[in-house]
Tab-separated table of C-alpha atoms and ligand atoms in Angstrom:
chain	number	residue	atom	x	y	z
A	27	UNK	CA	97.734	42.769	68.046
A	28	UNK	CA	97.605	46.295	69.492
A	29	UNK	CA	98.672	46.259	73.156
A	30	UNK	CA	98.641	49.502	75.156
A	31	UNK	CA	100.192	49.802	78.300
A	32	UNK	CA	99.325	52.836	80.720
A	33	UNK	CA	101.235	53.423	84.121
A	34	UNK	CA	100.970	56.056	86.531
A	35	UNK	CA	99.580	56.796	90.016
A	36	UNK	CA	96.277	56.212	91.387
A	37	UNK	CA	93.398	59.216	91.046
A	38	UNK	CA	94.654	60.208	87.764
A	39	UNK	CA	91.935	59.263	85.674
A	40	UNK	CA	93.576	56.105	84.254
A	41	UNK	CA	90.665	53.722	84.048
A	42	UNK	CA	88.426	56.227	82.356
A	43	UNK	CA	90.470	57.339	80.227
A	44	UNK	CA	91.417	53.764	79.237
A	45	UNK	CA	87.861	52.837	79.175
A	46	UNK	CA	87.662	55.220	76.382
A	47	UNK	CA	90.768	54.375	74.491
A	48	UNK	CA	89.819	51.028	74.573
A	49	UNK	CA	86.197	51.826	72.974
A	50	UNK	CA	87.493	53.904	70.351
A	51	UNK	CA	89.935	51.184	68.824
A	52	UNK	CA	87.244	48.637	69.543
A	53	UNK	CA	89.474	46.216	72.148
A	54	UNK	CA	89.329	45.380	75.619
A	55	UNK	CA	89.714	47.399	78.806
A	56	UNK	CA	91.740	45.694	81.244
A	57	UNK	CA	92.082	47.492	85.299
A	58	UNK	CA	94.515	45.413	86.582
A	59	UNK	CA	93.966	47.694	89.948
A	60	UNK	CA	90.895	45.896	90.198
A	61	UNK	CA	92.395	42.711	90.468
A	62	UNK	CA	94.517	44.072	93.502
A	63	UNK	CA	91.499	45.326	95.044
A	64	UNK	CA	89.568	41.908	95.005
A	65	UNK	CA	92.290	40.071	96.265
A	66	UNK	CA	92.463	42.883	99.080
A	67	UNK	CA	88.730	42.537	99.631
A	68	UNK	CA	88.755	38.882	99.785
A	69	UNK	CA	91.801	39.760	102.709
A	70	UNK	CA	89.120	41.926	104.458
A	71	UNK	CA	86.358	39.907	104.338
A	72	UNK	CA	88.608	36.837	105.817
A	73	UNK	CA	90.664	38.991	108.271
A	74	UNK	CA	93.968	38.216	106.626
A	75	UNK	CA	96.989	40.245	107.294
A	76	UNK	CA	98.659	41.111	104.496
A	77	UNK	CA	101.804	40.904	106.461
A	78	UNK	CA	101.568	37.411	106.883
A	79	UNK	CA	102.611	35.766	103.762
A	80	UNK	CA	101.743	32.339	104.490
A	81	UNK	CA	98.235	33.319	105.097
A	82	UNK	CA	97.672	35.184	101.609
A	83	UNK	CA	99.525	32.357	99.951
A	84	UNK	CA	97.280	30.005	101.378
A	85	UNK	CA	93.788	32.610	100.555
A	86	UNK	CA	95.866	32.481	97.305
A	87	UNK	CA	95.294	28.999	96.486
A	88	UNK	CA	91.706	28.722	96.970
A	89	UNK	CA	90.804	32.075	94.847
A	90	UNK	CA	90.223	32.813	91.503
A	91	UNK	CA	90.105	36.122	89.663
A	92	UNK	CA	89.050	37.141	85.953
A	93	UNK	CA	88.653	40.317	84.196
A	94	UNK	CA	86.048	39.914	81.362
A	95	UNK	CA	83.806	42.452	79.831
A	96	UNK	CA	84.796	45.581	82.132
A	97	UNK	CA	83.758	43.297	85.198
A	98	UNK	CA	86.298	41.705	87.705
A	99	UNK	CA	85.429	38.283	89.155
A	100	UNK	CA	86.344	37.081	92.270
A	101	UNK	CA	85.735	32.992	92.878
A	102	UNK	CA	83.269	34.108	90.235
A	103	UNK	CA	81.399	37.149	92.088
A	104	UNK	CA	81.354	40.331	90.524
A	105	UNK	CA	82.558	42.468	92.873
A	106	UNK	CA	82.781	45.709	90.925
A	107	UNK	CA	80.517	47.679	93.491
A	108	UNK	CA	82.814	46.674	96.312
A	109	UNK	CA	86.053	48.016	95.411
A	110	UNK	CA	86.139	51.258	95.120
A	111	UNK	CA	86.043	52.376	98.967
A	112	UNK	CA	89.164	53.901	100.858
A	113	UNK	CA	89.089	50.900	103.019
A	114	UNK	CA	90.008	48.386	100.095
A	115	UNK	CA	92.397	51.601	98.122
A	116	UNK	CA	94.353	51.108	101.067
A	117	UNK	CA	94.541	47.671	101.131
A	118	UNK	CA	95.338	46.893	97.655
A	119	UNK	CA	98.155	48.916	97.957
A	120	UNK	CA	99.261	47.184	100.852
A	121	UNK	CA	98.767	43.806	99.946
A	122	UNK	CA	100.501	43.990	96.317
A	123	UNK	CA	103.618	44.932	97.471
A	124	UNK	CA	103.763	40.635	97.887
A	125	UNK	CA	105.297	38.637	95.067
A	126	UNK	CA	102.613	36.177	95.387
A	127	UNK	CA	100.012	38.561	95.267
A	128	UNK	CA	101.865	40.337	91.982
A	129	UNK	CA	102.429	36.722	90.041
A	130	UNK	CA	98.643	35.938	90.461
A	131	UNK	CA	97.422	38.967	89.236
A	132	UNK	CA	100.322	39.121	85.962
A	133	UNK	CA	99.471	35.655	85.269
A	134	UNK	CA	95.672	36.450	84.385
A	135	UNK	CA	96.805	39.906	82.840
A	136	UNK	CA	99.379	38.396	80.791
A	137	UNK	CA	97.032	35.746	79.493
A	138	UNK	CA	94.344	37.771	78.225
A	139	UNK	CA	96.926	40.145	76.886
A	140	UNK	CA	98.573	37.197	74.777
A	141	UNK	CA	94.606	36.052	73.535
A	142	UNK	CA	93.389	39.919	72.607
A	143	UNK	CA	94.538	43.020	71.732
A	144	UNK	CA	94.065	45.344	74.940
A	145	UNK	CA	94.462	48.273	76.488
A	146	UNK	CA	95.864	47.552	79.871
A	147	UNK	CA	95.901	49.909	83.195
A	148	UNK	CA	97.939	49.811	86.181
A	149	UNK	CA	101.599	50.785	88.146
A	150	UNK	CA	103.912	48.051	86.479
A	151	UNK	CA	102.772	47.102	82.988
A	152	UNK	CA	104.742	49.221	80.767
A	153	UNK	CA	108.000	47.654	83.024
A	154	UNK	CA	106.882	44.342	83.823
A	155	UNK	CA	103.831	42.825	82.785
A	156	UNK	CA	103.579	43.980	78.895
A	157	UNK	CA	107.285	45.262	78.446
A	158	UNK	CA	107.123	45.035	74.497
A	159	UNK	CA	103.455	46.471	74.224
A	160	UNK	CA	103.166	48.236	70.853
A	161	UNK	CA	102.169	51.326	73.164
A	162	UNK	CA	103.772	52.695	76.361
A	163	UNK	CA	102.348	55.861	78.678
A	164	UNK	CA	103.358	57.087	82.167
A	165	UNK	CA	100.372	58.990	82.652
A	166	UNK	CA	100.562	61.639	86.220
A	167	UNK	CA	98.699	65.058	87.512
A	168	UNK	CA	100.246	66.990	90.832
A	169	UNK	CA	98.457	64.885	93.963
A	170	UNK	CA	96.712	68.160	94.902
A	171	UNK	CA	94.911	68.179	91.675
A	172	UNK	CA	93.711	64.503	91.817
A	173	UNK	CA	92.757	64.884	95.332
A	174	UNK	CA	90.626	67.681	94.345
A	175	UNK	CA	89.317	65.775	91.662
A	176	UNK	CA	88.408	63.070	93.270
A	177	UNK	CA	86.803	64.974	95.931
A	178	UNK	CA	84.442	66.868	93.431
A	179	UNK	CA	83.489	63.842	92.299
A	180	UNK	CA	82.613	62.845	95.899
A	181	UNK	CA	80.893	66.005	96.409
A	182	UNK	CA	79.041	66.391	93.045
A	183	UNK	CA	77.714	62.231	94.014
A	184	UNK	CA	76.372	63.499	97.323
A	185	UNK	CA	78.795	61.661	99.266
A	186	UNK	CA	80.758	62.863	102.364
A	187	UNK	CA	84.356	64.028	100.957
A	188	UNK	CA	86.899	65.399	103.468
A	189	UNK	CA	89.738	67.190	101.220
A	190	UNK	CA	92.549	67.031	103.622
A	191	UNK	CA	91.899	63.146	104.593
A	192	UNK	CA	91.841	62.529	100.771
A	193	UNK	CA	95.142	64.465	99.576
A	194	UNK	CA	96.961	62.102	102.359
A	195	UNK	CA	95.524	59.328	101.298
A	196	UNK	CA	96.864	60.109	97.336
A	197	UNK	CA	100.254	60.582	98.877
A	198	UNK	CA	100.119	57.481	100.873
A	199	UNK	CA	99.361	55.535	98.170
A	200	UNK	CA	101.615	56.959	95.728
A	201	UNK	CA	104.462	56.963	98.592
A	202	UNK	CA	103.892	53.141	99.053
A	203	UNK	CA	103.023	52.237	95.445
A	204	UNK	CA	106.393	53.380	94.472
A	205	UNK	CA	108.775	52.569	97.103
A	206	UNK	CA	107.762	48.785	97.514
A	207	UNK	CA	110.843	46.553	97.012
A	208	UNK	CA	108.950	44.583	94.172
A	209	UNK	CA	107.517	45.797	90.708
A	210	UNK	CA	106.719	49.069	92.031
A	211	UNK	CA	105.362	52.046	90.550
A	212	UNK	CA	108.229	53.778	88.135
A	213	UNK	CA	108.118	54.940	84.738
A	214	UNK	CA	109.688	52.800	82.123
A	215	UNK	CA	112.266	54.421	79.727
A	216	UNK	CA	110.654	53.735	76.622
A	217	UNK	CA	106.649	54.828	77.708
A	218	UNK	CA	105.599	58.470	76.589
A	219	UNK	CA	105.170	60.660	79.715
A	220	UNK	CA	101.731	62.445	80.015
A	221	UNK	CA	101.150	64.921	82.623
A	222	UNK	CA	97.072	65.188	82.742
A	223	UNK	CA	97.032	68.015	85.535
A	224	UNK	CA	95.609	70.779	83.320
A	225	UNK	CA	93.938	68.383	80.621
A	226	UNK	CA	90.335	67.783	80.454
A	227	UNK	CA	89.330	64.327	80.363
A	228	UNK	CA	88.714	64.891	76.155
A	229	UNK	CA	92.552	66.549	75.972
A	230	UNK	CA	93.442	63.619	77.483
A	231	UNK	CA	91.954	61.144	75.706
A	232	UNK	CA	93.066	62.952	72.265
A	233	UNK	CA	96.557	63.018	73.372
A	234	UNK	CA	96.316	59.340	74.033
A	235	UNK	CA	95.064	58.605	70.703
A	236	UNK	CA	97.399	60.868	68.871
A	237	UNK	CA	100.229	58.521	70.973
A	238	UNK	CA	98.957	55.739	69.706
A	239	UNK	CA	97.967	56.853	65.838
A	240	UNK	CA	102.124	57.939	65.849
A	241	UNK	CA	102.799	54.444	67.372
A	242	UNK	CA	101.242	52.413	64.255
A	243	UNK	CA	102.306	55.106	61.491
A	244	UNK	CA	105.874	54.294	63.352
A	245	UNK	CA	105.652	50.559	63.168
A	246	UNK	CA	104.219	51.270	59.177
A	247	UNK	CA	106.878	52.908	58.526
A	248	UNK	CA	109.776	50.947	59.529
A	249	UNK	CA	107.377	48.070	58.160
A	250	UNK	CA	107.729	49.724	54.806
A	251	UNK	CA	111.111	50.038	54.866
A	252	UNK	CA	112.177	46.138	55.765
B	329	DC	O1	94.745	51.534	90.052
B	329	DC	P1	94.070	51.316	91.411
B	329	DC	O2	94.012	52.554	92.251
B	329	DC	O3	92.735	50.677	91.266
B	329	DC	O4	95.018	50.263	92.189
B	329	DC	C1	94.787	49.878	93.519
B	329	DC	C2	96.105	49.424	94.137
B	329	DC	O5	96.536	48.215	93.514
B	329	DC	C3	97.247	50.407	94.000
B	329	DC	O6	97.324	51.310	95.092
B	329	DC	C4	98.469	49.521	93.928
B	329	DC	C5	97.952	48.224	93.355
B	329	DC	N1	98.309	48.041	91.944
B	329	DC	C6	99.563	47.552	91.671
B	329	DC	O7	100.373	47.389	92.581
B	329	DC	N2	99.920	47.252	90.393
B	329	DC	C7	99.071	47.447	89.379
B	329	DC	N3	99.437	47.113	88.131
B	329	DC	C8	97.770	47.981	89.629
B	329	DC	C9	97.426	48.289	90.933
């Protein structure tokens, strides 16, 4: 089994760069993110507030959510194209500060992970949801450098992008992700910290590979010597 756990803000390139990892050593991508943002949509779509707790424990019980095959399924609708709007970014971040919202989504993560060797993407799995992975990285880039990422990638998709209104955004986001009372955002001791602001997205993905190519000649080694 070959688990790798990555951690770090959103905007920094996580899920591609997993997506890439996970093609290279031929396992599965898992964006536990996206699991947030269905539940969120789902909260949308019904009006819930995702200050009331009784009302997303009780959307709770009557929803189901898988990740198979780089798709996310909610009640069994893919709802890939959905989720990715600043409407449900913002919601996803407010609704999983909830420890209801958090056990549904680590009980489907932790599942697959215990069936499949994975790489697995989000803000708490190197500290709570895969603690002994084989592989742990806390991957970041300065907020003004994802913001300006993501905004060229508005721009070059012909799609209104407003810099200033994105940059706040990232540092809402990060300032909630990480200062929830519950499983939030932090970097566990153990995981290798990877600052991406001046990589490419190819730097990046070699230095993730070299992390985990170390990682097995590691676990070899002390193998060896047992
Ligand atoms: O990675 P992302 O931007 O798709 O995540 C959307 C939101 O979901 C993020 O702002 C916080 C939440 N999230 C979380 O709390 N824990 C995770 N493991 C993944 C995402």
């Amino acid at each position: 089994m070959l688990r790798i756990a990555i951690d770090g803000p959103g905007g920094t390139g996580k899920s591609t760069i997993a997506k890439a990892i996970a093609s290279r050593f031929g396992i599965e991508y898992i964006d536990t993110g996206a699991m947030y943002r269905s539940i969120a949509l789902k909260s949308v779509r019904e009006g819930v507030n995702p200050d009331d707790v009784d009302a997303v424990e009780e959307m709770l019980s009557r929803t189901t959510i898988d990740f198979a095959d780089n798709h996310v399924y909610l009640d069994g609708e893919d709802v890939g194209g959905l989720i990715r709007t600043n409407e449900i970014s913002m919601a996803a971040s407010n609704i999983s500060k909830l420890p209801v919202v958090r056990a549904k989504v680590d009980a489907v993560s932790k599942h697959i992970a215990s069936i499949k060797s994975v790489v697995m993407e989000g803000r708490d799995i190197c500290t709570e949801v895969l603690p002994d992975a084989e592989v742990k990285i806390f991957m970041t880039a300065d907020p003004k450098i994802r913001a300006q990422r993501r905004y060229d990638q508005l721009v070059e998709a012909g799609k209104p992008a407003d810099f200033d209104e994105i940059y706040a955004d990232i540092q809402q986001r990060d300032y909630q992700d990480s200062h929830r009372d519950y499983h939030p955002l932090r970097q566990a001791e153990d995981a290798v910290f990877l600052d991406t602001s001046h990589m490419t997205i190819e730097e990046n993905i070699e230095a993730i590979e070299r992390i985990v190519k170390e990682s097995q000649d590691n676990v070899e080694i002390q193998n060896t010597d047992n």
